[in-house]
Amino acid sequence: MKTTLLAVAVALSATAALAQSMPAEVTEPVTITFYNYNLASAGNGADATRKMIAEFEAAHPNIHVEGVPVQPQDIATRLQADIVAGQSVDLVQMPFAALGFAAENLGAVALEDIVPAEELAGHFEGMVPNGLELGRLNGKTYGLAYTFSTPVLFYNADLFRKAGLDPDQPPATWAELKEAALKIKASTDALPLATGIYGPTALDWLMQGVINSNGGAVINADRTEMTFASPEAIEAIAMLRDLAQEGITENLSITAQMEGMAAGNTAMYLQTSAIQGYLVKGATGNFELRAAAMPAFGDKPVKPSNSGSALSLHSTDPVKQRAAWELMKYLTSERGYTIITSEIGYLPLRPSIVNDPEYLGEWVKAHPLVQPNLAQLEKLAPYVPLPGPNYLQIGISMMDAMEMATFGNDDNVAGILTEAQERTQRLMP
Amino acid sequence: MRLGHLHLDPTMTDFAAEPHPPRMLRRMTRARRFRRQLVPYLYLLPAVACFVIWIYEPLAQAFVLSFQQWNLLPTAPKTWVGLDNYRNIFDLPKFWQALGNTWYYLVGLLPLAVLLPLVIALFTQDLPPRSRNLYRALIFVPMIVPPVVAAAVWRWLLDPSHGILNLGLQGLGTKPIGFLSDPDLALWTITFITGWKLIGFATLILSAANAAIDESLVEAARLDGASKWEIIRDIRLPLLSPTLMLLILMVVLLGAQWSFSYIHVLTEGGPLGSTTNIYYLLWQFGFGSLSVGWSSASAVILFVGFGLLAAALFALKAKVTFHDD
């Protein structure tokens, strides 16, 4: 009797010890899940992600990766539902806006707590420091920076020529953009400009870049006050309203925007560089697709916001933790970023591979399209997540008001924004 | 308590007939009487339990949750926030917009889901049976198309640049119409699609009610020289009034809910919130942004509002309907 009890106790303590440290390698077959939003998209990224998973599995025969496609705006909800249902959630492509929530409520594991310090430091070597910083909360890495994109002004060089514009001189400011757009409107049937600023999937990430570029911000630095009715923000929205009133841009769904640009019916498209792969496919053999940096307000510096995701690890089983960490290492390796940048359009967070002929060197030369995106990597202003339990309501209310001020019938931009700012301020924690 | 008087046990009278029942026997009688009184409640239990578990308990929970802040996560705490959720919702212009839109949906659905089916039912009545059945079957088909499939098909048909409807309009020389992207049109487009799905169902119900009308009444009126219109006005319509009121009741109380899938697939409440209605907003609060408090508070508002409306409609129904007894 005593011996049995002892045996049980030993067995229990052994499991307890195992639960604390991750094995150095995976020796038995294991299946991990990878919740991924690129897999959920139509053209942009699904194929490349599948390719990376296949390459990884070939190199790690013991690890089987089950990709779970989820729309980015549904990730937090879906994880919550799956965790409650007892599904195994191992690795997640987590949008930065949801990372805090994931760490506090969805059991994201800090890498410092499970990965040996040396191994972690070795992997971080060569990655963009600002990028890594975005995944840290209270000094610990809950998300490993994964896919980053910046807003890029894609344009159709053929339509530019048709309108008598020089495709080598794309508009650098909003004023130049309006001028070019009016010419395009006068001489072609195309929609001069589409933007991804509004829409359920965008929330405020692109808007933050627009307002930051005019010297404003949607929220103050210590995230206690909403500031999107400041004069700079009002000026930025009034500029967008002017474009809408001139018939230069329309309030289109993201599908309509993407299809219009890819079909050659739209001249300019301000949108995340992550759709580059999709647009290149549409443009091939159809028209010449080019890209420029996000437009500036006069001579103020452009501050493109980054949209993006980190990889967060949610396994509690040490073997699965190791398997998921191996996948994280592969996805953020030189090889991983070569696929991510060349086939999807996200930024390479290991900048050294850009000029390395073994990785992106040749591809970048052949595809100058990616240059504005790469150039913007230095100017990135990190996306500021909205605070508190009502963060989504705040974001949605703010974007609703801005959309109304841009496309609605009421000319009183300042009034709409001021009213919404007061209202959302009351929802702040 | 009427149920207690149900005489389910035939032996009961035997005991009552005994002049001085012994003590033991009297106690037994009491136990048996109790059992007898219990039985009918036991029969009711399954039905009552279903109501309590699936309707009243969640309803009570929604009331409680509407005063709390919670994000649906079992591990997250539920914080008591008093009337904050209600205040925040009433503060939100989108809520009032959604409420107004809900009204437009109802107003728009009534002609499509009641008036048009009534006309179709009345005028197909006189067709030869074969063509009548074919005609009604054709009208019924939209009803059995799954809503999401119907929505996807309509999106293709209505697409501004390559939808067949807009290609036709362009052929006639007009500019393409943004049926789903123009804030002034989108609500009516969705109302139309919802109504189009309902026509078949309403026609079926009204045709059945119309066929059930005693033909001898119509014959008698005809012999008295009543015209076709007079027969409809003075015989068919009054006798159809209970069915018509039922349909109106259903459309008013459930119509905005029926549009949910079309809103979700086609516009997600946009453009500029023009197609959102109170049901969609409630769903967005709850499952779009995981704010159970907001969602429950709007559900409570909805419950009270539609409760009052339903009461008013039932009162009206009792007043205006005519029964052929």
mmCIF file with all atom_site columns, N, CA and C in Angstrom, chain B residues 126-170:
data_model
loop_
_atom_site.group_PDB
_atom_site.id
_atom_site.type_symbol
_atom_site.label_atom_id
_atom_site.label_alt_id
_atom_site.label_comp_id
_atom_site.label_asym_id
_atom_site.label_entity_id
_atom_site.label_seq_id
_atom_site.pdbx_PDB_ins_code
_atom_site.Cartn_x
_atom_site.Cartn_y
_atom_site.Cartn_z
_atom_site.occupancy
_atom_site.B_iso_or_equiv
_atom_site.pdbx_formal_charge
_atom_site.auth_seq_id
_atom_site.auth_comp_id
_atom_site.auth_asym_id
_atom_site.auth_atom_id
_atom_site.pdbx_PDB_model_num
ATOM 1   N N  . ASP B 1 126 ? -58.721 31.509 -58.891 1.00 0.00 ? 126 ASP B N  1
ATOM 2   C CA . ASP B 1 126 ? -59.620 31.171 -59.993 1.00 0.00 ? 126 ASP B CA 1
ATOM 3   C C  . ASP B 1 126 ? -58.922 30.488 -61.161 1.00 0.00 ? 126 ASP B C  1
ATOM 4   N N  . LEU B 1 127 ? -57.610 30.265 -61.042 1.00 0.00 ? 127 LEU B N  1
ATOM 5   C CA . LEU B 1 127 ? -56.898 29.594 -62.139 1.00 0.00 ? 127 LEU B CA 1
ATOM 6   C C  . LEU B 1 127 ? -57.268 28.121 -62.137 1.00 0.00 ? 127 LEU B C  1
ATOM 7   N N  . PRO B 1 128 ? -57.124 27.444 -63.296 1.00 0.00 ? 128 PRO B N  1
ATOM 8   C CA . PRO B 1 128 ? -57.322 25.994 -63.299 1.00 0.00 ? 128 PRO B CA 1
ATOM 9   C C  . PRO B 1 128 ? -56.312 25.342 -62.350 1.00 0.00 ? 128 PRO B C  1
ATOM 10  N N  . PRO B 1 129 ? -56.715 24.264 -61.649 1.00 0.00 ? 129 PRO B N  1
ATOM 11  C CA . PRO B 1 129 ? -55.892 23.694 -60.576 1.00 0.00 ? 129 PRO B CA 1
ATOM 12  C C  . PRO B 1 129 ? -54.438 23.462 -60.964 1.00 0.00 ? 129 PRO B C  1
ATOM 13  N N  . ARG B 1 130 ? -54.218 22.967 -62.199 1.00 0.00 ? 130 ARG B N  1
ATOM 14  C CA . ARG B 1 130 ? -52.861 22.614 -62.592 1.00 0.00 ? 130 ARG B CA 1
ATOM 15  C C  . ARG B 1 130 ? -51.946 23.831 -62.636 1.00 0.00 ? 130 ARG B C  1
ATOM 16  N N  . SER B 1 131 ? -52.369 24.853 -63.383 1.00 0.00 ? 131 SER B N  1
ATOM 17  C CA . SER B 1 131 ? -51.526 26.031 -63.505 1.00 0.00 ? 131 SER B CA 1
ATOM 18  C C  . SER B 1 131 ? -51.458 26.773 -62.171 1.00 0.00 ? 131 SER B C  1
ATOM 19  N N  . ARG B 1 132 ? -52.534 26.659 -61.356 1.00 0.00 ? 132 ARG B N  1
ATOM 20  C CA . ARG B 1 132 ? -52.504 27.325 -60.056 1.00 0.00 ? 132 ARG B CA 1
ATOM 21  C C  . ARG B 1 132 ? -51.394 26.736 -59.190 1.00 0.00 ? 132 ARG B C  1
ATOM 22  N N  . ASN B 1 133 ? -51.329 25.400 -59.176 1.00 0.00 ? 133 ASN B N  1
ATOM 23  C CA . ASN B 1 133 ? -50.302 24.765 -58.362 1.00 0.00 ? 133 ASN B CA 1
ATOM 24  C C  . ASN B 1 133 ? -48.897 25.093 -58.848 1.00 0.00 ? 133 ASN B C  1
ATOM 25  N N  . LEU B 1 134 ? -48.741 25.065 -60.166 1.00 0.00 ? 134 LEU B N  1
ATOM 26  C CA . LEU B 1 134 ? -47.439 25.377 -60.739 1.00 0.00 ? 134 LEU B CA 1
ATOM 27  C C  . LEU B 1 134 ? -47.033 26.799 -60.360 1.00 0.00 ? 134 LEU B C  1
ATOM 28  N N  . TYR B 1 135 ? -47.983 27.716 -60.518 1.00 0.00 ? 135 TYR B N  1
ATOM 29  C CA . TYR B 1 135 ? -47.732 29.113 -60.242 1.00 0.00 ? 135 TYR B CA 1
ATOM 30  C C  . TYR B 1 135 ? -47.333 29.321 -58.783 1.00 0.00 ? 135 TYR B C  1
ATOM 31  N N  . ARG B 1 136 ? -48.097 28.680 -57.887 1.00 0.00 ? 136 ARG B N  1
ATOM 32  C CA . ARG B 1 136 ? -47.800 28.846 -56.461 1.00 0.00 ? 136 ARG B CA 1
ATOM 33  C C  . ARG B 1 136 ? -46.492 28.169 -56.079 1.00 0.00 ? 136 ARG B C  1
ATOM 34  N N  . ALA B 1 137 ? -46.178 27.041 -56.716 1.00 0.00 ? 137 ALA B N  1
ATOM 35  C CA . ALA B 1 137 ? -44.907 26.366 -56.444 1.00 0.00 ? 137 ALA B CA 1
ATOM 36  C C  . ALA B 1 137 ? -43.753 27.277 -56.826 1.00 0.00 ? 137 ALA B C  1
ATOM 37  N N  . LEU B 1 138 ? -43.882 27.939 -57.983 1.00 0.00 ? 138 LEU B N  1
ATOM 38  C CA . LEU B 1 138 ? -42.819 28.846 -58.436 1.00 0.00 ? 138 LEU B CA 1
ATOM 39  C C  . LEU B 1 138 ? -42.618 29.970 -57.425 1.00 0.00 ? 138 LEU B C  1
ATOM 40  N N  . ILE B 1 139 ? -43.713 30.467 -56.891 1.00 0.00 ? 139 ILE B N  1
ATOM 41  C CA . ILE B 1 139 ? -43.620 31.556 -55.926 1.00 0.00 ? 139 ILE B CA 1
ATOM 42  C C  . ILE B 1 139 ? -43.036 31.073 -54.610 1.00 0.00 ? 139 ILE B C  1
ATOM 43  N N  . PHE B 1 140 ? -43.220 29.797 -54.320 1.00 0.00 ? 140 PHE B N  1
ATOM 44  C CA . PHE B 1 140 ? -42.753 29.266 -53.045 1.00 0.00 ? 140 PHE B CA 1
ATOM 45  C C  . PHE B 1 140 ? -41.242 28.989 -53.041 1.00 0.00 ? 140 PHE B C  1
ATOM 46  N N  . VAL B 1 141 ? -40.654 28.803 -54.233 1.00 0.00 ? 141 VAL B N  1
ATOM 47  C CA . VAL B 1 141 ? -39.253 28.381 -54.305 1.00 0.00 ? 141 VAL B CA 1
ATOM 48  C C  . VAL B 1 141 ? -38.281 29.249 -53.481 1.00 0.00 ? 141 VAL B C  1
ATOM 49  N N  . PRO B 1 142 ? -38.364 30.601 -53.548 1.00 0.00 ? 142 PRO B N  1
ATOM 50  C CA . PRO B 1 142 ? -37.385 31.391 -52.769 1.00 0.00 ? 142 PRO B CA 1
ATOM 51  C C  . PRO B 1 142 ? -37.355 31.009 -51.298 1.00 0.00 ? 142 PRO B C  1
ATOM 52  N N  . MET B 1 143 ? -38.503 30.575 -50.783 1.00 0.00 ? 143 MET B N  1
ATOM 53  C CA . MET B 1 143 ? -38.609 30.224 -49.369 1.00 0.00 ? 143 MET B CA 1
ATOM 54  C C  . MET B 1 143 ? -37.638 29.107 -48.992 1.00 0.00 ? 143 MET B C  1
ATOM 55  N N  . ILE B 1 144 ? -37.395 28.166 -49.913 1.00 0.00 ? 144 ILE B N  1
ATOM 56  C CA . ILE B 1 144 ? -36.547 27.021 -49.540 1.00 0.00 ? 144 ILE B CA 1
ATOM 57  C C  . ILE B 1 144 ? -35.094 27.198 -49.950 1.00 0.00 ? 144 ILE B C  1
ATOM 58  N N  . VAL B 1 145 ? -34.752 28.363 -50.527 1.00 0.00 ? 145 VAL B N  1
ATOM 59  C CA . VAL B 1 145 ? -33.339 28.635 -50.792 1.00 0.00 ? 145 VAL B CA 1
ATOM 60  C C  . VAL B 1 145 ? -32.713 29.079 -49.463 1.00 0.00 ? 145 VAL B C  1
ATOM 61  N N  . PRO B 1 146 ? -31.573 28.476 -49.074 1.00 0.00 ? 146 PRO B N  1
ATOM 62  C CA . PRO B 1 146 ? -30.955 28.901 -47.811 1.00 0.00 ? 146 PRO B CA 1
ATOM 63  C C  . PRO B 1 146 ? -30.595 30.397 -47.858 1.00 0.00 ? 146 PRO B C  1
ATOM 64  N N  . PRO B 1 147 ? -30.841 31.127 -46.768 1.00 0.00 ? 147 PRO B N  1
ATOM 65  C CA . PRO B 1 147 ? -30.654 32.576 -46.771 1.00 0.00 ? 147 PRO B CA 1
ATOM 66  C C  . PRO B 1 147 ? -29.274 33.025 -47.235 1.00 0.00 ? 147 PRO B C  1
ATOM 67  N N  . VAL B 1 148 ? -28.221 32.339 -46.785 1.00 0.00 ? 148 VAL B N  1
ATOM 68  C CA . VAL B 1 148 ? -26.880 32.797 -47.147 1.00 0.00 ? 148 VAL B CA 1
ATOM 69  C C  . VAL B 1 148 ? -26.636 32.614 -48.643 1.00 0.00 ? 148 VAL B C  1
ATOM 70  N N  . VAL B 1 149 ? -27.172 31.527 -49.197 1.00 0.00 ? 149 VAL B N  1
ATOM 71  C CA . VAL B 1 149 ? -27.036 31.304 -50.641 1.00 0.00 ? 149 VAL B CA 1
ATOM 72  C C  . VAL B 1 149 ? -27.802 32.398 -51.391 1.00 0.00 ? 149 VAL B C  1
ATOM 73  N N  . ALA B 1 150 ? -29.021 32.674 -50.925 1.00 0.00 ? 150 ALA B N  1
ATOM 74  C CA . ALA B 1 150 ? -29.817 33.719 -51.561 1.00 0.00 ? 150 ALA B CA 1
ATOM 75  C C  . ALA B 1 150 ? -29.064 35.043 -51.524 1.00 0.00 ? 150 ALA B C  1
ATOM 76  N N  . ALA B 1 151 ? -28.452 35.338 -50.369 1.00 0.00 ? 151 ALA B N  1
ATOM 77  C CA . ALA B 1 151 ? -27.725 36.603 -50.239 1.00 0.00 ? 151 ALA B CA 1
ATOM 78  C C  . ALA B 1 151 ? -26.569 36.663 -51.229 1.00 0.00 ? 151 ALA B C  1
ATOM 79  N N  . ALA B 1 152 ? -25.838 35.552 -51.350 1.00 0.00 ? 152 ALA B N  1
ATOM 80  C CA . ALA B 1 152 ? -24.693 35.542 -52.264 1.00 0.00 ? 152 ALA B CA 1
ATOM 81  C C  . ALA B 1 152 ? -25.154 35.749 -53.705 1.00 0.00 ? 152 ALA B C  1
ATOM 82  N N  . VAL B 1 153 ? -26.264 35.111 -54.066 1.00 0.00 ? 153 VAL B N  1
ATOM 83  C CA . VAL B 1 153 ? -26.772 35.263 -55.430 1.00 0.00 ? 153 VAL B CA 1
ATOM 84  C C  . VAL B 1 153 ? -27.201 36.712 -55.686 1.00 0.00 ? 153 VAL B C  1
ATOM 85  N N  . TRP B 1 154 ? -27.896 37.291 -54.717 1.00 0.00 ? 154 TRP B N  1
ATOM 86  C CA . TRP B 1 154 ? -28.300 38.688 -54.890 1.00 0.00 ? 154 TRP B CA 1
ATOM 87  C C  . TRP B 1 154 ? -27.103 39.618 -54.995 1.00 0.00 ? 154 TRP B C  1
ATOM 88  N N  . ARG B 1 155 ? -26.040 39.293 -54.245 1.00 0.00 ? 155 ARG B N  1
ATOM 89  C CA . ARG B 1 155 ? -24.863 40.154 -54.342 1.00 0.00 ? 155 ARG B CA 1
ATOM 90  C C  . ARG B 1 155 ? -24.316 40.153 -55.769 1.00 0.00 ? 155 ARG B C  1
ATOM 91  N N  . TRP B 1 156 ? -24.273 38.987 -56.388 1.00 0.00 ? 156 TRP B N  1
ATOM 92  C CA . TRP B 1 156 ? -23.807 38.935 -57.776 1.00 0.00 ? 156 TRP B CA 1
ATOM 93  C C  . TRP B 1 156 ? -24.749 39.714 -58.687 1.00 0.00 ? 156 TRP B C  1
ATOM 94  N N  . LEU B 1 157 ? -26.049 39.481 -58.505 1.00 0.00 ? 157 LEU B N  1
ATOM 95  C CA . LEU B 1 157 ? -27.013 40.149 -59.387 1.00 0.00 ? 157 LEU B CA 1
ATOM 96  C C  . LEU B 1 157 ? -26.907 41.667 -59.281 1.00 0.00 ? 157 LEU B C  1
ATOM 97  N N  . LEU B 1 158 ? -26.642 42.146 -58.052 1.00 0.00 ? 158 LEU B N  1
ATOM 98  C CA . LEU B 1 158 ? -26.716 43.587 -57.817 1.00 0.00 ? 158 LEU B CA 1
ATOM 99  C C  . LEU B 1 158 ? -25.366 44.289 -57.907 1.00 0.00 ? 158 LEU B C  1
ATOM 100 N N  . ASP B 1 159 ? -24.295 43.554 -58.116 1.00 0.00 ? 159 ASP B N  1
ATOM 101 C CA . ASP B 1 159 ? -22.969 44.153 -58.132 1.00 0.00 ? 159 ASP B CA 1
ATOM 102 C C  . ASP B 1 159 ? -22.909 45.361 -59.077 1.00 0.00 ? 159 ASP B C  1
ATOM 103 N N  . PRO B 1 160 ? -22.339 46.486 -58.598 1.00 0.00 ? 160 PRO B N  1
ATOM 104 C CA . PRO B 1 160 ? -22.356 47.703 -59.420 1.00 0.00 ? 160 PRO B CA 1
ATOM 105 C C  . PRO B 1 160 ? -21.587 47.568 -60.737 1.00 0.00 ? 160 PRO B C  1
ATOM 106 N N  . SER B 1 161 ? -20.481 46.795 -60.745 1.00 0.00 ? 161 SER B N  1
ATOM 107 C CA . SER B 1 161 ? -19.704 46.785 -61.991 1.00 0.00 ? 161 SER B CA 1
ATOM 108 C C  . SER B 1 161 ? -19.998 45.586 -62.883 1.00 0.00 ? 161 SER B C  1
ATOM 109 N N  . HIS B 1 162 ? -20.235 44.376 -62.299 1.00 0.00 ? 162 HIS B N  1
ATOM 110 C CA . HIS B 1 162 ? -20.521 43.280 -63.220 1.00 0.00 ? 162 HIS B CA 1
ATOM 111 C C  . HIS B 1 162 ? -21.796 42.507 -62.902 1.00 0.00 ? 162 HIS B C  1
ATOM 112 N N  . GLY B 1 163 ? -22.674 43.083 -62.079 1.00 0.00 ? 163 GLY B N  1
ATOM 113 C CA . GLY B 1 163 ? -23.950 42.424 -61.813 1.00 0.00 ? 163 GLY B CA 1
ATOM 114 C C  . GLY B 1 163 ? -24.877 42.554 -63.018 1.00 0.00 ? 163 GLY B C  1
ATOM 115 N N  . ILE B 1 164 ? -25.701 41.524 -63.230 1.00 0.00 ? 164 ILE B N  1
ATOM 116 C CA . ILE B 1 164 ? -26.518 41.497 -64.446 1.00 0.00 ? 164 ILE B CA 1
ATOM 117 C C  . ILE B 1 164 ? -27.524 42.645 -64.461 1.00 0.00 ? 164 ILE B C  1
ATOM 118 N N  . LEU B 1 165 ? -28.025 43.015 -63.278 1.00 0.00 ? 165 LEU B N  1
ATOM 119 C CA . LEU B 1 165 ? -29.006 44.091 -63.194 1.00 0.00 ? 165 LEU B CA 1
ATOM 120 C C  . LEU B 1 165 ? -28.379 45.414 -63.618 1.00 0.00 ? 165 LEU B C  1
ATOM 121 N N  . ASN B 1 166 ? -27.180 45.661 -63.113 1.00 0.00 ? 166 ASN B N  1
ATOM 122 C CA . ASN B 1 166 ? -26.513 46.911 -63.459 1.00 0.00 ? 166 ASN B CA 1
ATOM 123 C C  . ASN B 1 166 ? -26.029 46.913 -64.901 1.00 0.00 ? 166 ASN B C  1
ATOM 124 N N  . LEU B 1 167 ? -25.649 45.726 -65.414 1.00 0.00 ? 167 LEU B N  1
ATOM 125 C CA . LEU B 1 167 ? -25.256 45.664 -66.834 1.00 0.00 ? 167 LEU B CA 1
ATOM 126 C C  . LEU B 1 167 ? -26.453 46.045 -67.696 1.00 0.00 ? 167 LEU B C  1
ATOM 127 N N  . GLY B 1 168 ? -27.635 45.530 -67.289 1.00 0.00 ? 168 GLY B N  1
ATOM 128 C CA . GLY B 1 168 ? -28.852 45.872 -68.012 1.00 0.00 ? 168 GLY B CA 1
ATOM 129 C C  . GLY B 1 168 ? -29.132 47.366 -67.964 1.00 0.00 ? 168 GLY B C  1
ATOM 130 N N  . LEU B 1 169 ? -28.992 47.936 -66.783 1.00 0.00 ? 169 LEU B N  1
ATOM 131 C CA . LEU B 1 169 ? -29.244 49.376 -66.629 1.00 0.00 ? 169 LEU B CA 1
ATOM 132 C C  . LEU B 1 169 ? -28.255 50.190 -67.450 1.00 0.00 ? 169 LEU B C  1
ATOM 133 N N  . GLN B 1 170 ? -26.986 49.727 -67.441 1.00 0.00 ? 170 GLN B N  1
ATOM 134 C CA . GLN B 1 170 ? -25.976 50.429 -68.230 1.00 0.00 ? 170 GLN B CA 1
ATOM 135 C C  . GLN B 1 170 ? -26.302 50.338 -69.713 1.00 0.00 ? 170 GLN B C  1
#
